[in-house]
GROMACS .gro file of C-alpha atoms in nm:
model
  297
    1MET     CA    1  22.185  18.032   2.163
    2GLU     CA    2  22.403  18.082   1.858
    3PRO     CA    3  22.754  17.930   1.881
    4LYS     CA    4  22.999  18.197   1.985
    5ASN     CA    5  23.298  18.084   1.773
    6LYS     CA    6  23.366  17.909   1.447
    7ILE     CA    7  23.649  17.661   1.415
    8LEU     CA    8  23.777  17.476   1.111
    9LEU     CA    9  23.900  17.125   1.193
   10VAL     CA   10  24.133  16.979   0.926
   11VAL     CA   11  24.162  16.600   0.958
   12ASN     CA   12  24.390  16.359   0.766
   13PRO     CA   13  24.179  16.041   0.760
   14ILE     CA   14  24.474  15.817   0.668
   15SER     CA   15  24.745  15.951   0.904
   16GLY     CA   16  24.858  15.729   1.194
   17SER     CA   17  24.706  15.388   1.233
   18PHE     CA   18  24.358  15.451   1.355
   19ASP     CA   19  24.020  15.555   1.229
   20LYS     CA   20  23.950  15.933   1.281
   21ALA     CA   21  23.565  15.901   1.316
   22ASN     CA   22  23.586  15.873   1.696
   23LEU     CA   23  23.831  16.164   1.711
   24ILE     CA   24  23.602  16.390   1.506
   25LYS     CA   25  23.303  16.288   1.724
   26THR     CA   26  23.482  16.365   2.042
   27VAL     CA   27  23.605  16.704   1.915
   28GLU     CA   28  23.251  16.790   1.800
   29THR     CA   29  23.101  16.686   2.137
   30VAL     CA   30  23.356  16.872   2.354
   31LEU     CA   31  23.333  17.194   2.159
   32ALA     CA   32  22.953  17.182   2.132
   33ASN     CA   33  22.945  17.174   2.520
   34ILE     CA   34  23.136  17.497   2.533
   35ASN     CA   35  22.915  17.649   2.258
   36ILE     CA   36  23.173  17.639   1.979
   37ASN     CA   37  23.068  17.562   1.622
   38ILE     CA   38  23.293  17.342   1.422
   39GLN     CA   39  23.335  17.254   1.052
   40VAL     CA   40  23.527  16.948   0.944
   41TYR     CA   41  23.744  16.914   0.637
   42GLU     CA   42  23.901  16.583   0.554
   43THR     CA   43  24.206  16.600   0.337
   44GLN     CA   44  24.183  16.439  -0.007
   45GLY     CA   45  24.548  16.428  -0.107
   46GLU     CA   46  24.497  16.669  -0.402
   47GLU     CA   47  24.420  17.041  -0.402
   48ASP     CA   48  24.388  17.051  -0.027
   49LYS     CA   49  24.567  17.379   0.012
   50ILE     CA   50  24.321  17.543  -0.225
   51ALA     CA   51  24.023  17.381  -0.056
   52ILE     CA   52  24.134  17.492   0.293
   53SER     CA   53  24.207  17.841   0.188
   54ASN     CA   54  23.867  17.874   0.019
   55LEU     CA   55  23.703  17.743   0.343
   56ILE     CA   56  23.885  18.005   0.544
   57LYS     CA   57  23.782  18.282   0.302
   58GLU     CA   58  23.417  18.170   0.296
   59HIS     CA   59  23.347  18.082   0.654
   60LYS     CA   60  23.604  18.304   0.830
   61PRO     CA   61  23.683  18.070   1.127
   62GLU     CA   62  23.850  18.215   1.439
   63ARG     CA   63  24.088  17.922   1.467
   64ILE     CA   64  24.215  17.619   1.276
   65LEU     CA   65  24.261  17.280   1.437
   66VAL     CA   66  24.458  17.003   1.274
   67ALA     CA   67  24.429  16.628   1.346
   68GLY     CA   68  24.718  16.451   1.165
   69GLY     CA   69  25.088  16.417   1.167
   70ASP     CA   70  25.369  16.648   1.084
   71GLY     CA   71  25.286  16.649   0.712
   72THR     CA   72  24.923  16.755   0.771
   73ILE     CA   73  25.039  17.033   1.012
   74GLN     CA   74  25.284  17.156   0.748
   75LEU     CA   75  25.013  17.152   0.482
   76VAL     CA   76  24.794  17.375   0.695
   77ALA     CA   77  25.089  17.594   0.800
   78LYS     CA   78  25.154  17.661   0.423
   79VAL     CA   79  24.795  17.795   0.388
   80LEU     CA   80  24.815  18.000   0.711
   81LYS     CA   81  25.100  18.200   0.554
   82ASP     CA   82  24.820  18.408   0.392
   83PHE     CA   83  24.601  18.429   0.710
   84ASP     CA   84  24.644  18.568   1.060
   85LEU     CA   85  24.499  18.269   1.241
   86VAL     CA   86  24.602  18.057   1.538
   87LEU     CA   87  24.662  17.680   1.485
   88GLY     CA   88  24.563  17.420   1.736
   89ILE     CA   89  24.717  17.072   1.704
   90LEU     CA   90  24.561  16.735   1.781
   91PRO     CA   91  24.861  16.488   1.712
   92ALA     CA   92  24.723  16.202   1.514
   93GLY     CA   93  25.002  16.085   1.278
   94SER     CA   94  25.264  15.812   1.265
   95ALA     CA   95  25.523  16.092   1.316
   96ASN     CA   96  25.432  16.369   1.559
   97GLY     CA   97  25.764  16.546   1.605
   98PHE     CA   98  25.638  16.894   1.596
   99ALA     CA   99  25.381  16.814   1.875
  100ILE     CA  100  25.650  16.653   2.087
  101ASN     CA  101  25.856  16.976   2.064
  102LEU     CA  102  25.548  17.168   2.190
  103ASP     CA  103  25.513  16.917   2.483
  104LEU     CA  104  25.151  16.851   2.388
  105PRO     CA  105  24.990  16.581   2.599
  106ASP     CA  106  24.871  16.234   2.484
  107ASP     CA  107  24.515  16.266   2.610
  108LEU     CA  108  24.271  16.383   2.341
  109ASN     CA  109  24.054  16.581   2.574
  110GLU     CA  110  24.356  16.772   2.711
  111GLN     CA  111  24.466  16.834   2.354
  112ILE     CA  112  24.134  16.987   2.256
  113LYS     CA  113  24.145  17.207   2.568
  114ILE     CA  114  24.481  17.340   2.471
  115ALA     CA  115  24.394  17.373   2.099
  116VAL     CA  116  24.110  17.623   2.183
  117GLY     CA  117  24.287  17.776   2.474
  118SER     CA  118  24.418  18.128   2.517
  119LYS     CA  119  24.800  18.071   2.538
  120ILE     CA  120  24.958  18.137   2.205
  121PHE     CA  121  25.320  18.071   2.107
  122THR     CA  122  25.469  18.220   1.785
  123VAL     CA  123  25.725  17.998   1.624
  124ASP     CA  124  25.972  18.056   1.348
  125THR     CA  125  25.948  17.867   1.020
  126LEU     CA  126  26.238  17.777   0.791
  127GLU     CA  127  26.259  17.785   0.413
  128LEU     CA  128  26.468  17.509   0.257
  129ASN     CA  129  26.504  17.527  -0.118
  130GLY     CA  130  26.168  17.708  -0.113
  131GLU     CA  131  26.003  17.440   0.102
  132MET     CA  132  25.863  17.505   0.446
  133CYS     CA  133  26.020  17.331   0.751
  134LEU     CA  134  25.873  17.344   1.100
  135HIS     CA  135  26.113  17.147   1.314
  136ILE     CA  136  26.392  16.923   1.175
  137SER     CA  137  26.528  16.831   0.833
  138ASP     CA  138  26.836  16.632   0.745
  139LEU     CA  139  27.078  16.505   0.487
  140GLY     CA  140  27.234  16.166   0.520
  141ILE     CA  141  27.164  15.842   0.711
  142ASN     CA  142  26.830  15.943   0.868
  143ALA     CA  143  26.678  16.055   0.534
  144GLU     CA  144  26.819  15.724   0.378
  145LEU     CA  145  26.626  15.534   0.652
  146ILE     CA  146  26.312  15.737   0.578
  147ARG     CA  147  26.344  15.655   0.212
  148HIS     CA  148  26.371  15.286   0.278
  149TYR     CA  149  26.114  15.260   0.547
  150GLU     CA  150  25.864  15.528   0.449
  151HIS     CA  151  25.567  15.328   0.537
  152SER     CA  152  25.684  15.215   0.887
  153ASN     CA  153  25.582  15.383   1.215
  154PHE     CA  154  25.945  15.470   1.268
  155ARG     CA  155  25.993  15.713   0.985
  156GLY     CA  156  26.180  16.033   1.066
  157MET     CA  157  26.296  15.895   1.394
  158PHE     CA  158  26.663  15.912   1.499
  159GLY     CA  159  26.602  15.619   1.743
  160TYR     CA  160  26.533  15.400   1.438
  161PHE     CA  161  26.917  15.381   1.398
  162LEU     CA  162  26.899  15.109   1.668
  163GLN     CA  163  26.703  14.872   1.439
  164SER     CA  164  26.860  14.966   1.108
  165PHE     CA  165  27.197  14.815   1.074
  166PRO     CA  166  27.144  14.647   0.735
  167THR     CA  167  27.057  14.984   0.581
  168LEU     CA  168  27.344  15.157   0.763
  169PHE     CA  169  27.601  14.918   0.630
  170LYS     CA  170  27.483  14.977   0.274
  171SER     CA  171  27.512  15.359   0.293
  172ASN     CA  172  27.796  15.557   0.153
  173TYR     CA  173  27.887  15.747   0.475
  174PRO     CA  174  28.069  15.937   0.600
  175TYR     CA  175  27.949  16.225   0.371
  176LYS     CA  176  28.140  16.545   0.307
  177PHE     CA  177  27.946  16.870   0.368
  178THR     CA  178  28.042  17.230   0.290
  179ILE     CA  179  27.837  17.470   0.498
  180GLU     CA  180  27.846  17.846   0.419
  181ALA     CA  181  27.712  18.040   0.720
  182ASN     CA  182  27.796  18.344   0.936
  183ASN     CA  183  28.039  18.469   0.658
  184TYR     CA  184  28.247  18.154   0.694
  185LYS     CA  185  28.290  17.831   0.501
  186TYR     CA  186  28.301  17.509   0.697
  187VAL     CA  187  28.402  17.177   0.547
  188LYS     CA  188  28.287  16.874   0.760
  189LYS     CA  189  28.246  16.504   0.737
  190GLY     CA  190  27.965  16.320   0.908
  191VAL     CA  191  27.697  16.050   0.886
  192LEU     CA  192  27.420  16.307   0.910
  193LEU     CA  193  27.363  16.680   0.882
  194ALA     CA  194  27.055  16.810   1.051
  195ILE     CA  195  26.892  17.144   1.002
  196ALA     CA  196  26.709  17.204   1.335
  197ASN     CA  197  26.455  17.470   1.422
  198ALA     CA  198  26.348  17.264   1.717
  199ASN     CA  199  26.504  17.028   1.968
  200LYS     CA  200  26.362  16.679   1.917
  201PHE     CA  201  26.292  16.412   1.658
  202GLY     CA  202  25.960  16.224   1.684
  203THR     CA  203  26.105  15.970   1.927
  204GLY     CA  204  26.185  16.244   2.168
  205ALA     CA  205  26.553  16.218   2.088
  206ASN     CA  206  26.692  16.558   2.186
  207ILE     CA  207  26.950  16.628   1.922
  208ASN     CA  208  26.953  17.010   1.964
  209PRO     CA  209  26.932  17.091   2.339
  210HIS     CA  210  27.005  17.461   2.298
  211GLY     CA  211  26.771  17.525   2.000
  212LYS     CA  212  26.462  17.742   2.028
  213LEU     CA  213  26.156  17.756   1.808
  214ASN     CA  214  26.133  18.137   1.844
  215ASP     CA  215  26.485  18.273   1.854
  216GLY     CA  216  26.514  18.381   1.489
  217LYS     CA  217  26.789  18.121   1.432
  218PHE     CA  218  26.828  17.754   1.345
  219GLU     CA  219  27.115  17.506   1.405
  220VAL     CA  220  27.317  17.310   1.158
  221LEU     CA  221  27.422  16.990   1.333
  222ILE     CA  222  27.691  16.771   1.195
  223PHE     CA  223  27.687  16.419   1.345
  224LYS     CA  224  28.039  16.296   1.291
  225LYS     CA  225  27.997  15.919   1.369
  226LEU     CA  226  27.757  15.655   1.470
  227SER     CA  227  27.770  15.611   1.840
  228LEU     CA  228  27.517  15.390   2.021
  229PHE     CA  229  27.603  15.544   2.355
  230GLN     CA  230  27.554  15.903   2.234
  231ILE     CA  231  27.236  15.809   2.053
  232ILE     CA  232  27.089  15.665   2.370
  233LYS     CA  233  27.197  15.974   2.555
  234THR     CA  234  26.969  16.188   2.332
  235LEU     CA  235  26.666  16.011   2.477
  236PHE     CA  236  26.737  16.164   2.823
  237LYS     CA  237  26.632  16.505   2.939
  238ASN     CA  238  26.900  16.776   2.971
  239THR     CA  239  27.152  16.573   2.782
  240LYS     CA  240  27.495  16.717   2.702
  241MET     CA  241  27.610  16.647   2.354
  242ASP     CA  242  27.965  16.527   2.304
  243SER     CA  243  28.159  16.750   2.065
  244ASN     CA  244  28.329  16.440   1.918
  245PHE     CA  245  27.980  16.312   1.826
  246VAL     CA  246  27.809  16.629   1.705
  247GLU     CA  247  27.904  16.980   1.612
  248ALA     CA  248  27.656  17.275   1.608
  249ILE     CA  249  27.649  17.593   1.397
  250SER     CA  250  27.387  17.848   1.492
  251THR     CA  251  27.279  18.083   1.212
  252GLU     CA  252  27.008  18.274   1.030
  253GLU     CA  253  27.084  18.138   0.687
  254ALA     CA  254  27.314  17.873   0.534
  255ILE     CA  255  27.406  17.710   0.203
  256ILE     CA  256  27.491  17.338   0.240
  257THR     CA  257  27.652  17.164  -0.052
  258CYS     CA  258  27.776  16.807  -0.120
  259LYS     CA  259  27.974  16.673  -0.413
  260LYS     CA  260  27.722  16.394  -0.475
  261PRO     CA  261  27.341  16.395  -0.422
  262ILE     CA  262  27.245  16.278  -0.069
  263ALA     CA  263  26.911  16.171   0.067
  264PHE     CA  264  26.716  16.465   0.202
  265GLN     CA  265  26.404  16.484   0.426
  266ILE     CA  266  26.193  16.769   0.566
  267ASP     CA  267  25.991  16.706   0.885
  268GLY     CA  268  25.990  16.339   0.835
  269GLU     CA  269  25.901  16.339   0.473
  270PHE     CA  270  26.153  16.208   0.212
  271ILE     CA  271  26.206  16.481  -0.053
  272GLY     CA  272  26.471  16.316  -0.272
  273LYS     CA  273  26.847  16.339  -0.314
  274ARG     CA  274  27.002  16.685  -0.319
  275LYS     CA  275  27.354  16.825  -0.375
  276GLU     CA  276  27.258  17.171  -0.242
  277VAL     CA  277  27.023  17.303   0.026
  278LYS     CA  278  26.964  17.666   0.083
  279VAL     CA  279  26.822  17.744   0.421
  280LYS     CA  280  26.697  18.067   0.586
  281VAL     CA  281  26.463  18.168   0.861
  282SER     CA  282  26.148  18.268   0.690
  283ASP     CA  283  25.974  18.599   0.755
  284LYS     CA  284  25.648  18.395   0.791
  285LYS     CA  285  25.573  18.301   1.157
  286LEU     CA  286  25.320  18.052   1.281
  287LYS     CA  287  25.093  18.111   1.584
  288ILE     CA  288  25.033  17.785   1.787
  289ALA     CA  289  24.803  17.714   2.073
  290VAL     CA  290  25.007  17.569   2.361
  291SER     CA  291  24.961  17.459   2.719
  292GLU     CA  292  24.950  17.716   2.988
  293HIS     CA  293  25.256  17.526   3.133
  294PHE     CA  294  25.454  17.527   2.810
  295ASN     CA  295  25.803  17.683   2.865
  296PRO     CA  296  26.013  17.715   2.548
  297ALA     CA  297  26.330  17.809   2.734
   0.00000   0.00000   0.00000
């Protein structure tokens, strides 16, 4: 019997801290048992977008699966702007913030079942200075930490504050931010300004409890001070954020400026230092395979 589907699996062989050979073998075995044909592409670090796009055009897969972290998911998402295909996620990176926001399970077999399943969730994507963002970006302390600790398993994680006092003491915070949004100009001081399409960082820290991935908006969050108590609170479900700790501005587009260049990260990847960030909800959406039990509300 001929396989009934074609699926392209994009694997980042160096993401996370484990060999992907067993993951690929498991995916191939599970999908073969349900008569699904799979083609594997391992990222090379150069020309990956072109290679993936060419594979899609040549083989016309019915779905794309990604095994990697946030950076690999973002890579494939950029390709999918030109194709009407569903993305299935197998979290396999050192930072899996996007998967955490989608409540994907830890078990690989469950992940595969969801990735080829029938429940589809369409998410917004953001455009920041022309770059795609899927869940959370920020200016300030967290981006500084990512810059200093890019090769650690903690990168992009708000909880890393708890182990980063030397870096914190060397930083030039508080920073002064000017935010133009909703026909108003806000001038704010803080240690961190986050641009949140989703709720959580990779640690599960819920910094944006009221944000939704599909509401056509994002939140600009200004964290006014370092508070160990408030940071710990973000790790609990249904946490209520103290207005003295963080202020939120919900909008569809914004221009954020600073007098001096400040460390900037997108989805856990350090981008550099920026004095201005222009943000808007992109007209490009992303279709994601999610669990039958997933509830974005």
